[in-house]
Amino acid sequence: MQNILLILITLIYTGCGESSSPTNTTPTAPVTQSTQEMLDNQDYESVVSSLEGSAFSNDEYLDLATAYLGLSGLTTRDIILNIYSTDDSQNNSFMELTNSIQNSTKSSVQPLEYLDKSAEYYMKVIGDRCTQYNERVLSDEEKTICLYKGLAQIVESVTAISYITGDVRNLINNIDDNELTTASCAMEYAFNGQSNCSFFKKEAVTFADGKTYDRVVIYSNHEEFQYLLKEDPILRVNSVIMTNGYCTLDSFGTRVQEKPQSDSSKYYVCPVNLTFETVLIDSLNEGIEAVIVGAKTDVDLIEDVKLFKEEILGSSYQRDEDITMSTLLKYFGKYTD
């Protein structure tokens, strides 16, 4: 464990090694000292301001991935230590990780969006090659990038769960959580076209970016919860959109965590433009597999992420068995029934 943490600490502050990019044959510019100093000083906003929109090399993509991870309130070392510290004795380790990550990202304005951007930039370097089918042909450097990508994706999923729960500690202590109950209802409605919850369809809303969403309101214990849905025009299925706080239709800049009492009718749940399926299912499956590929000889880390999958599936680990919407809803049912 100490060896891999030492590698992580070294690589995360050096752009994951020299400028020999594993998948990009285009000559790359060396990492500038100013960018390195920004990372060393945890000045992540300056890194993003300097490179976003102009990055062209794998080294710069890795710098951006590191910076966005830092903006979420985390480093790869933080994530690994959080995973190691989870207690699997009560079959609750995944929710414990969710709780610890929620505490770590509290200071970040929009951790889910930052984590998604971090994973996106790791993907620009390694693509979708972090699977068991490529495991034997990946270099050690590529496997390390797989590890980083996987950690960002796993934490993206647990952060998404923290977005749709009132207090993750309630779940760990078997206390009913109205927010998770209603979020599960919204996912069930989108997935199955029906739900047993008491919900009402409202008028569609269009935000300033031109995107239109269907809107439903679900009631639980006299509380109202709003959800935005978007239909795939090809597949003709609904997806629930992740939201964070409230905003007016004309500007995401008005995002607040609580509706102003004096003008509440103008505020709607504010879309993050990521779907529940993407951040709760796709990122989790890909992230667990990428960590297993990238952790190499760190048996403890590999076993911990396998346990996350076992906990959600409710069965022994099978590498080819993916978490699905059905299994996730069943897992959430443990905390909402």
mmCIF file of C-alpha atoms in Angstrom, residues 85-244:
data_model
loop_
_atom_site.group_PDB
_atom_site.id
_atom_site.type_symbol
_atom_site.label_atom_id
_atom_site.label_comp_id
_atom_site.label_asym_id
_atom_site.label_seq_id
_atom_site.Cartn_x
_atom_site.Cartn_y
_atom_site.Cartn_z
ATOM 1 C CA SER A 85 -10.795 3.175 5.604
ATOM 2 C CA THR A 86 -14.245 1.765 4.770
ATOM 3 C CA ASP A 87 -15.512 -0.954 7.077
ATOM 4 C CA ASP A 88 -16.912 -3.917 5.168
ATOM 5 C CA SER A 89 -18.004 -5.851 8.264
ATOM 6 C CA GLN A 90 -21.607 -4.581 8.036
ATOM 7 C CA ASN A 91 -21.924 -4.869 4.245
ATOM 8 C CA ASN A 92 -22.194 -1.092 4.178
ATOM 9 C CA SER A 93 -18.800 -0.097 2.813
ATOM 10 C CA PHE A 94 -20.126 1.593 -0.326
ATOM 11 C CA MET A 95 -22.392 3.890 1.664
ATOM 12 C CA GLU A 96 -19.558 4.571 4.110
ATOM 13 C CA LEU A 97 -17.417 5.659 1.179
ATOM 14 C CA THR A 98 -20.290 7.867 -0.013
ATOM 15 C CA ASN A 99 -20.459 9.491 3.419
ATOM 16 C CA SER A 100 -16.706 10.111 3.676
ATOM 17 C CA ILE A 101 -16.490 11.518 0.150
ATOM 18 C CA GLN A 102 -19.492 13.760 0.834
ATOM 19 C CA ASN A 103 -17.603 15.219 3.791
ATOM 20 C CA SER A 104 -14.504 15.757 1.633
ATOM 21 C CA THR A 105 -16.335 17.568 -1.172
ATOM 22 C CA LYS A 106 -18.486 19.872 0.968
ATOM 23 C CA SER A 107 -16.299 22.876 0.240
ATOM 24 C CA SER A 108 -16.625 22.428 -3.524
ATOM 25 C CA VAL A 109 -19.302 24.380 -5.376
ATOM 26 C CA GLN A 110 -20.076 21.644 -7.904
ATOM 27 C CA PRO A 111 -18.083 18.484 -7.138
ATOM 28 C CA LEU A 112 -20.069 16.184 -9.426
ATOM 29 C CA GLU A 113 -19.426 18.336 -12.481
ATOM 30 C CA TYR A 114 -15.716 18.597 -11.634
ATOM 31 C CA LEU A 115 -15.382 14.840 -11.145
ATOM 32 C CA ASP A 116 -17.071 14.209 -14.480
ATOM 33 C CA LYS A 117 -14.634 16.589 -16.181
ATOM 34 C CA SER A 118 -11.705 14.875 -14.470
ATOM 35 C CA ALA A 119 -12.818 11.461 -15.741
ATOM 36 C CA GLU A 120 -13.407 12.973 -19.195
ATOM 37 C CA TYR A 121 -9.804 14.158 -19.453
ATOM 38 C CA TYR A 122 -8.416 10.833 -18.261
ATOM 39 C CA MET A 123 -10.563 9.273 -20.987
ATOM 40 C CA LYS A 124 -8.924 11.533 -23.590
ATOM 41 C CA VAL A 125 -5.621 9.890 -22.731
ATOM 42 C CA ILE A 126 -6.567 6.247 -22.147
ATOM 43 C CA GLY A 127 -9.920 5.940 -23.935
ATOM 44 C CA ASP A 128 -11.980 2.855 -23.123
ATOM 45 C CA ARG A 129 -9.005 0.493 -22.881
ATOM 46 C CA CYS A 130 -9.130 -0.001 -19.097
ATOM 47 C CA THR A 131 -10.726 -3.454 -19.310
ATOM 48 C CA GLN A 132 -9.706 -7.017 -18.621
ATOM 49 C CA TYR A 133 -9.373 -7.591 -22.360
ATOM 50 C CA ASN A 134 -6.556 -5.053 -22.624
ATOM 51 C CA GLU A 135 -5.011 -5.682 -19.226
ATOM 52 C CA ARG A 136 -2.015 -7.641 -20.498
ATOM 53 C CA VAL A 137 -1.015 -5.161 -23.193
ATOM 54 C CA LEU A 138 -1.249 -1.951 -21.169
ATOM 55 C CA SER A 139 2.011 -0.429 -19.981
ATOM 56 C CA ASP A 140 2.542 0.383 -16.310
ATOM 57 C CA GLU A 141 2.040 4.083 -17.095
ATOM 58 C CA GLU A 142 -1.234 3.337 -18.870
ATOM 59 C CA LYS A 143 -2.415 1.200 -15.969
ATOM 60 C CA THR A 144 -1.701 4.060 -13.583
ATOM 61 C CA ILE A 145 -3.860 6.344 -15.722
ATOM 62 C CA CYS A 146 -6.568 3.644 -15.651
ATOM 63 C CA LEU A 147 -6.333 3.722 -11.875
ATOM 64 C CA TYR A 148 -6.776 7.495 -11.781
ATOM 65 C CA LYS A 149 -9.688 7.366 -14.199
ATOM 66 C CA GLY A 150 -11.358 4.597 -12.221
ATOM 67 C CA LEU A 151 -11.004 6.432 -8.937
ATOM 68 C CA ALA A 152 -12.517 9.594 -10.439
ATOM 69 C CA GLN A 153 -15.437 7.592 -11.848
ATOM 70 C CA ILE A 154 -16.163 5.683 -8.631
ATOM 71 C CA VAL A 155 -16.135 8.919 -6.663
ATOM 72 C CA GLU A 156 -18.336 10.534 -9.309
ATOM 73 C CA SER A 157 -20.908 7.805 -8.623
ATOM 74 C CA VAL A 158 -20.807 8.125 -4.848
ATOM 75 C CA THR A 159 -21.023 11.914 -5.177
ATOM 76 C CA ALA A 160 -24.123 11.476 -7.335
ATOM 77 C CA ILE A 161 -25.651 9.395 -4.541
ATOM 78 C CA SER A 162 -24.859 12.145 -2.055
ATOM 79 C CA TYR A 163 -26.697 14.578 -4.367
ATOM 80 C CA ILE A 164 -29.907 12.518 -4.142
ATOM 81 C CA THR A 165 -29.903 11.863 -0.409
ATOM 82 C CA GLY A 166 -30.611 14.156 2.484
ATOM 83 C CA ASP A 167 -27.896 12.748 4.738
ATOM 84 C CA VAL A 168 -25.953 9.601 3.867
ATOM 85 C CA ARG A 169 -25.463 8.894 7.570
ATOM 86 C CA ASN A 170 -29.205 8.258 7.795
ATOM 87 C CA LEU A 171 -28.831 5.408 5.331
ATOM 88 C CA ILE A 172 -25.941 3.892 7.245
ATOM 89 C CA ASN A 173 -28.011 4.098 10.444
ATOM 90 C CA ASN A 174 -31.138 2.695 8.729
ATOM 91 C CA ILE A 175 -33.080 5.940 9.051
ATOM 92 C CA ASP A 176 -35.611 6.659 6.301
ATOM 93 C CA ASP A 177 -34.444 9.187 3.743
ATOM 94 C CA ASN A 178 -37.234 10.894 1.811
ATOM 95 C CA GLU A 179 -34.898 12.241 -0.864
ATOM 96 C CA LEU A 180 -33.498 8.824 -1.794
ATOM 97 C CA THR A 181 -37.003 7.341 -1.706
ATOM 98 C CA THR A 182 -38.332 9.880 -4.184
ATOM 99 C CA ALA A 183 -35.203 9.749 -6.370
ATOM 100 C CA SER A 184 -35.639 5.979 -6.607
ATOM 101 C CA CYS A 185 -39.273 6.549 -7.590
ATOM 102 C CA ALA A 186 -38.215 8.944 -10.340
ATOM 103 C CA MET A 187 -35.671 6.453 -11.679
ATOM 104 C CA GLU A 188 -38.231 3.656 -11.544
ATOM 105 C CA TYR A 189 -40.729 5.797 -13.432
ATOM 106 C CA ALA A 190 -38.171 6.664 -16.117
ATOM 107 C CA PHE A 191 -36.962 3.060 -16.345
ATOM 108 C CA ASN A 192 -40.299 1.213 -16.215
ATOM 109 C CA GLY A 193 -42.753 3.890 -17.294
ATOM 110 C CA GLN A 194 -44.616 3.579 -14.022
ATOM 111 C CA SER A 195 -44.126 3.958 -10.291
ATOM 112 C CA ASN A 196 -46.062 3.344 -7.091
ATOM 113 C CA CYS A 197 -45.154 6.788 -5.748
ATOM 114 C CA SER A 198 -47.510 9.735 -5.547
ATOM 115 C CA PHE A 199 -46.235 12.003 -8.287
ATOM 116 C CA PHE A 200 -47.606 14.620 -10.630
ATOM 117 C CA LYS A 201 -46.498 15.702 -14.069
ATOM 118 C CA LYS A 202 -45.921 19.425 -14.401
ATOM 119 C CA GLU A 203 -45.365 21.656 -17.408
ATOM 120 C CA ALA A 204 -42.080 21.256 -19.244
ATOM 121 C CA VAL A 205 -39.409 23.861 -18.574
ATOM 122 C CA THR A 206 -36.788 25.350 -20.897
ATOM 123 C CA PHE A 207 -33.600 26.847 -19.482
ATOM 124 C CA ALA A 208 -31.426 29.581 -20.944
ATOM 125 C CA ASP A 209 -29.170 27.052 -22.699
ATOM 126 C CA GLY A 210 -32.148 26.026 -24.828
ATOM 127 C CA LYS A 211 -32.593 22.596 -23.242
ATOM 128 C CA THR A 212 -36.124 21.525 -22.398
ATOM 129 C CA TYR A 213 -37.023 19.011 -19.703
ATOM 130 C CA ASP A 214 -40.190 17.288 -18.613
ATOM 131 C CA ARG A 215 -40.878 17.866 -14.943
ATOM 132 C CA VAL A 216 -42.446 15.713 -12.253
ATOM 133 C CA VAL A 217 -43.147 16.418 -8.608
ATOM 134 C CA ILE A 218 -43.122 13.558 -6.106
ATOM 135 C CA TYR A 219 -44.494 13.797 -2.583
ATOM 136 C CA SER A 220 -43.165 11.858 0.377
ATOM 137 C CA ASN A 221 -44.135 12.485 4.005
ATOM 138 C CA HIS A 222 -45.642 15.850 3.066
ATOM 139 C CA GLU A 223 -42.424 16.972 1.378
ATOM 140 C CA GLU A 224 -42.236 17.977 -2.288
ATOM 141 C CA PHE A 225 -39.386 16.854 -4.530
ATOM 142 C CA GLN A 226 -38.933 17.928 -8.154
ATOM 143 C CA TYR A 227 -37.207 15.934 -10.894
ATOM 144 C CA LEU A 228 -36.340 16.712 -14.498
ATOM 145 C CA LEU A 229 -36.682 14.060 -17.199
ATOM 146 C CA LYS A 230 -35.368 13.974 -20.750
ATOM 147 C CA GLU A 231 -36.551 11.559 -23.439
ATOM 148 C CA ASP A 232 -34.021 9.986 -25.788
ATOM 149 C CA PRO A 233 -35.417 10.794 -29.267
ATOM 150 C CA ILE A 234 -34.070 7.553 -30.734
ATOM 151 C CA LEU A 235 -34.598 5.014 -27.973
ATOM 152 C CA ARG A 236 -37.804 6.708 -26.794
ATOM 153 C CA VAL A 237 -36.928 6.172 -23.147
ATOM 154 C CA ASN A 238 -36.739 8.711 -20.343
ATOM 155 C CA SER A 239 -33.695 9.546 -18.293
ATOM 156 C CA VAL A 240 -33.663 11.400 -14.987
ATOM 157 C CA ILE A 241 -31.354 14.422 -15.045
ATOM 158 C CA MET A 242 -29.004 15.045 -12.149
ATOM 159 C CA THR A 243 -29.693 18.373 -10.454
ATOM 160 C CA ASN A 244 -27.878 20.501 -7.919
#
